[in-house]
Short mmCIF file of C-alpha atoms in Angstrom, two decimals:
data_model
loop_
_atom_site.label_atom_id
_atom_site.label_comp_id
_atom_site.label_asym_id
_atom_site.label_seq_id
_atom_site.Cartn_x
_atom_site.Cartn_y
_atom_site.Cartn_z
CA UNK A 978 73.74 -21.52 -2.90
CA UNK A 979 70.29 -23.09 -2.13
CA UNK A 980 70.29 -21.23 0.99
CA UNK A 981 70.69 -17.66 -0.89
CA UNK A 982 67.88 -18.71 -3.28
CA UNK A 983 65.41 -19.20 -0.47
CA UNK A 984 66.26 -16.19 1.00
CA UNK A 985 65.87 -14.21 -2.26
CA UNK A 986 62.36 -15.83 -2.49
CA UNK A 987 61.35 -15.48 1.08
CA UNK A 988 62.27 -11.38 0.53
CA UNK A 989 60.54 -11.20 -2.66
CA UNK A 990 57.54 -12.65 -1.04
CA UNK A 991 57.60 -10.76 1.74
CA UNK A 992 57.81 -7.34 -0.47
CA UNK A 993 54.42 -8.64 -2.23
CA UNK A 994 52.63 -9.05 1.08
CA UNK A 995 53.48 -5.68 2.13
CA UNK A 996 52.29 -4.20 -1.23
CA UNK A 997 48.97 -6.21 -1.33
CA UNK A 998 48.78 -4.88 2.77
CA UNK A 999 48.93 -1.33 1.83
CA UNK A 1000 46.60 -1.58 -1.20
CA UNK A 1001 43.93 -3.42 0.69
CA UNK A 1002 44.42 -1.11 3.44
CA UNK A 1003 43.50 1.94 1.52
CA UNK A 1004 40.70 0.70 0.39
CA UNK A 1005 37.35 1.93 2.21
CA UNK A 1006 34.12 0.75 2.30
CA UNK A 1007 31.01 3.10 2.26
CA UNK A 1008 27.45 2.63 3.15
CA UNK A 1009 24.74 4.69 2.48
CA UNK A 1010 20.85 4.48 2.35
CA UNK A 1011 19.09 5.85 -0.61
CA UNK A 1012 15.35 6.87 -0.65
CA UNK A 1013 13.22 7.87 -3.38
CA UNK A 1014 9.41 8.35 -4.47
CA UNK A 1015 7.32 9.27 -7.03
CA UNK A 1016 3.74 11.24 -7.20
CA UNK A 1017 1.00 10.32 -8.95
CA UNK A 1018 -2.62 11.43 -10.00
CA UNK A 1019 -4.86 8.50 -8.96
CA UNK A 1020 -6.92 7.45 -11.90
CA UNK A 1021 -9.05 5.08 -9.87
CA UNK A 1022 -10.97 4.77 -6.80
CA UNK A 1023 -11.97 1.48 -4.52
CA UNK A 1024 -15.43 1.37 -2.81
CA UNK A 1025 -16.74 -0.60 0.05
CA UNK A 1026 -20.09 -0.46 1.15
CA UNK A 1027 -22.13 -3.10 3.27
CA UNK A 1028 -25.87 -3.84 4.27
CA UNK A 1029 -26.65 -5.22 7.55
CA UNK A 1030 -30.40 -6.97 8.61
CA UNK A 1031 -30.79 -7.99 12.11
CA UNK A 1032 -33.54 -10.62 12.16
CA UNK A 1033 -34.75 -13.52 14.48
CA UNK A 1034 -35.39 -15.64 11.17
CA UNK A 1035 -32.06 -16.16 9.79
CA UNK A 1036 -33.09 -17.01 6.09
CA UNK A 1037 -35.44 -13.84 5.87
CA UNK A 1038 -32.40 -11.95 7.09
CA UNK A 1039 -30.50 -12.83 4.14
CA UNK A 1040 -32.91 -12.39 1.76
CA UNK A 1041 -33.51 -8.92 2.68
CA UNK A 1042 -29.74 -8.39 2.53
CA UNK A 1043 -29.30 -9.95 -0.91
CA UNK A 1044 -31.95 -8.01 -1.86
CA UNK A 1045 -30.59 -4.94 -0.95
CA UNK A 1046 -27.15 -5.80 -2.30
CA UNK A 1047 -29.10 -6.21 -5.60
CA UNK A 1048 -30.11 -2.74 -5.46
CA UNK A 1049 -26.83 -1.57 -5.02
CA UNK A 1050 -25.20 -3.13 -7.53
CA UNK A 1051 -28.25 -1.67 -10.14
CA UNK A 1052 -27.20 1.41 -8.63
CA UNK A 1053 -23.84 1.20 -9.40
CA UNK A 1054 -24.30 -0.09 -12.82
CA UNK A 1055 -24.35 3.36 -14.68
CA UNK A 1056 -21.15 4.48 -13.52
CA UNK A 1057 -17.84 4.30 -15.23
CA UNK A 1058 -16.43 1.13 -13.58
CA UNK A 1059 -13.38 -1.73 -13.60
CA UNK A 1060 -14.37 -4.39 -15.37
CA UNK A 1061 -15.16 -7.61 -13.13
CA UNK A 1062 -14.40 -5.54 -10.32
CA UNK A 1063 -17.66 -5.94 -8.40
CA UNK A 1064 -17.29 -8.31 -5.50
CA UNK A 1065 -20.27 -8.53 -3.21
CA UNK A 1066 -19.36 -12.42 -2.23
CA UNK A 1067 -18.30 -11.65 1.70
CA UNK A 1068 -21.51 -12.60 3.86
CA UNK A 1069 -20.85 -13.16 7.43
CA UNK A 1070 -24.05 -14.49 9.79
CA UNK A 1071 -23.72 -14.22 13.99
CA UNK A 1072 -26.38 -14.31 16.58
CA UNK A 1073 -26.48 -11.59 18.33
CA UNK A 1074 -27.84 -10.96 22.10
CA UNK A 1075 -29.16 -8.23 24.57
CA UNK A 1076 -28.21 -8.02 28.35
CA UNK A 1077 -31.54 -8.53 30.37
CA UNK A 1078 -30.65 -6.66 33.60
CA UNK A 1079 -33.85 -7.40 35.05
CA UNK A 1080 -33.50 -11.06 34.13
CA UNK A 1081 -29.37 -11.09 34.43
CA UNK A 1082 -29.13 -12.96 31.59
CA UNK A 1083 -27.98 -12.77 27.91
CA UNK A 1084 -31.76 -12.50 25.41
CA UNK A 1085 -31.63 -13.59 22.29
CA UNK A 1086 -31.95 -10.57 19.48
CA UNK A 1087 -31.47 -12.55 16.04
CA UNK A 1088 -29.01 -13.12 13.95
CA UNK A 1089 -26.98 -10.58 12.64
CA UNK A 1090 -26.42 -10.85 8.56
CA UNK A 1091 -24.04 -8.43 6.81
CA UNK A 1092 -22.98 -8.73 3.03
CA UNK A 1093 -20.09 -6.27 1.83
CA UNK A 1094 -19.89 -4.94 -1.46
CA UNK A 1095 -16.52 -4.18 -2.82
CA UNK A 1096 -15.79 -2.51 -6.70
CA UNK A 1097 -13.31 -0.29 -8.24
CA UNK A 1098 -14.42 2.75 -10.33
CA UNK A 1099 -12.12 4.54 -13.19
CA UNK A 1100 -11.55 7.99 -12.77
CA UNK A 1101 -12.33 10.09 -9.72
CA UNK A 1102 -14.57 12.75 -11.20
CA UNK A 1103 -17.49 10.10 -10.06
CA UNK A 1104 -16.32 9.87 -6.20
CA UNK A 1105 -19.55 12.06 -4.76
CA UNK A 1106 -21.98 10.77 -7.30
CA UNK A 1107 -21.21 6.80 -6.26
CA UNK A 1108 -21.17 7.47 -2.43
CA UNK A 1109 -24.50 9.47 -2.60
CA UNK A 1110 -26.06 6.99 -4.93
CA UNK A 1111 -24.83 4.10 -2.16
CA UNK A 1112 -26.42 5.48 0.56
CA UNK A 1113 -29.59 6.41 -1.32
CA UNK A 1114 -29.61 2.62 -2.58
CA UNK A 1115 -30.07 1.55 0.91
CA UNK A 1116 -26.17 0.86 2.11
CA UNK A 1117 -25.92 0.47 5.59
CA UNK A 1118 -22.48 1.68 5.89
CA UNK A 1119 -19.79 3.22 2.85
CA UNK A 1120 -16.47 3.14 3.75
CA UNK A 1121 -14.39 6.04 3.01
CA UNK A 1122 -13.29 5.41 -0.58
CA UNK A 1123 -9.15 4.68 -1.37
CA UNK A 1124 -7.46 6.42 -3.91
CA UNK A 1125 -5.68 3.86 -6.58
CA UNK A 1126 -3.62 3.89 -9.05
CA UNK A 1127 -4.15 1.62 -12.24
CA UNK A 1128 -0.29 1.27 -13.34
CA UNK A 1129 0.82 0.50 -9.96
CA UNK A 1130 4.62 -1.24 -11.35
CA UNK A 1131 5.36 1.78 -13.16
CA UNK A 1132 4.79 3.95 -10.16
CA UNK A 1133 6.98 1.31 -8.26
CA UNK A 1134 9.85 1.23 -10.60
CA UNK A 1135 10.49 4.87 -10.93
CA UNK A 1136 10.51 4.98 -7.19
CA UNK A 1137 13.13 2.38 -7.02
CA UNK A 1138 15.17 4.03 -9.63
CA UNK A 1139 14.67 7.02 -7.68
CA UNK A 1140 16.43 5.56 -4.71
CA UNK A 1141 19.02 4.25 -6.48
CA UNK A 1142 20.39 7.66 -7.56
CA UNK A 1143 19.83 9.35 -4.04
CA UNK A 1144 21.93 6.68 -2.51
CA UNK A 1145 24.83 6.65 -5.23
CA UNK A 1146 24.72 10.39 -4.10
CA UNK A 1147 25.25 10.18 -0.84
CA UNK A 1148 28.01 7.66 -1.78
CA UNK A 1149 30.22 10.17 -3.73
CA UNK A 1150 29.26 12.59 -1.47
CA UNK A 1151 30.76 10.86 1.40
CA UNK A 1152 33.61 9.77 -0.33
CA UNK A 1153 34.27 13.57 -1.81
CA UNK A 1154 33.84 14.72 1.74
CA UNK A 1155 36.88 11.91 2.57
CA UNK A 1156 38.79 12.82 0.05
CA UNK A 1157 38.27 9.55 -1.71
CA UNK A 1158 37.32 8.48 -4.92
CA UNK A 1159 34.58 5.78 -5.08
CA UNK A 1160 36.14 2.83 -7.07
CA UNK A 1161 33.34 -0.18 -7.60
CA UNK A 1162 29.74 -0.75 -5.97
CA UNK A 1163 29.86 -3.69 -4.16
CA UNK A 1164 25.90 -4.54 -3.43
CA UNK A 1165 22.60 -2.74 -3.70
CA UNK A 1166 19.57 -4.00 -2.01
CA UNK A 1167 16.35 -3.05 -1.76
CA UNK A 1168 15.35 -1.87 2.04
CA UNK A 1169 11.65 -2.08 1.97
CA UNK A 1170 8.94 -2.75 -0.62
CA UNK A 1171 7.62 0.12 -2.60
CA UNK A 1172 3.74 0.71 -1.45
CA UNK A 1173 1.66 3.73 -2.10
CA UNK A 1174 1.13 5.97 1.16
CA UNK A 1175 -2.27 5.64 2.55
CA UNK A 1176 -5.53 7.11 1.31
CA UNK A 1177 -5.55 10.93 3.34
CA UNK A 1178 -6.83 13.07 0.41
CA UNK A 1179 -10.51 12.51 0.18
CA UNK A 1180 -12.46 15.84 1.33
CA UNK A 1181 -16.29 15.87 1.20
CA UNK A 1182 -17.74 19.34 0.96
CA UNK A 1183 -21.31 20.36 0.78
CA UNK A 1184 -22.89 21.03 -2.39
CA UNK A 1185 -22.22 24.84 -3.14
CA UNK A 1186 -25.64 24.96 -5.29
CA UNK A 1187 -29.00 23.01 -5.27
CA UNK A 1188 -30.22 20.70 -2.72
CA UNK A 1189 -30.25 16.68 -4.08
CA UNK A 1190 -26.61 17.77 -6.10
CA UNK A 1191 -24.26 15.06 -5.19
CA UNK A 1192 -21.28 15.85 -2.62
CA UNK A 1193 -17.90 17.40 -4.44
CA UNK A 1194 -14.58 15.97 -3.52
CA UNK A 1195 -11.08 17.18 -4.22
CA UNK A 1196 -8.39 14.34 -3.89
CA UNK A 1197 -4.19 14.40 -3.19
CA UNK A 1198 -1.73 12.78 -5.15
CA UNK A 1199 -0.82 9.32 -4.13
CA UNK A 1200 3.01 8.50 -3.57
CA UNK A 1201 4.84 5.45 -4.14
CA UNK A 1202 8.27 5.51 -2.11
CA UNK A 1203 11.06 2.89 -2.38
CA UNK A 1204 14.30 2.62 -0.01
CA UNK A 1205 17.92 1.03 -1.24
CA UNK A 1206 21.25 0.11 0.72
CA UNK A 1207 24.25 0.51 -1.25
CA UNK A 1208 27.94 -0.57 -0.68
CA UNK A 1209 30.88 0.79 -2.28
CA UNK A 1210 34.45 0.40 -2.39
CA UNK A 1211 36.68 4.29 -2.52
CA UNK A 1212 40.14 4.95 -2.06
#
């Protein structure tokens, strides 16, 4: 009698394992990547300019550079700038030499002092005017302005939502093509950090009318992108 009970239990266990095995083997894992983006109109512009002076007297060189930076700061004060965005603290001082081919030696020229000025302007309508103000006020170099957006987190979240929606759409398409039904989402993870595409859209054009008019510019949109990886179960 004991042997019969053991045999019956073993048979039931075998059937249960067979059912579980069939259930597990019927499940299919589907993995897909999703990408999303959102285009925004830039509403801020980051400017960077510098003043350089070479002088055998390092103190005099610094004084001249500081004076020039002060002039630049006064010139941009009339524009609509983001509060507390002006930064002119970056200063470099390096000895400079030239090669004397006759004497076959390095000859000290002076100290090269450079001070940078960076700030952010609200809106994009004053790009040309600000660049003109910087060059006319003594900036040694003016870098290409960089478009920016004042609410980047909003754009990043929207791009992420679009990436997830795209990834789920890919999963459903794959499951449908394989005549399967998506049962559960196992995991969703970011594939890369959100970011705005590098600045590409600033174009300078000569003024169409009177001399001295600030250069006109046109700008493109900024694109924030996101990527996700999605793993689901289907059967």
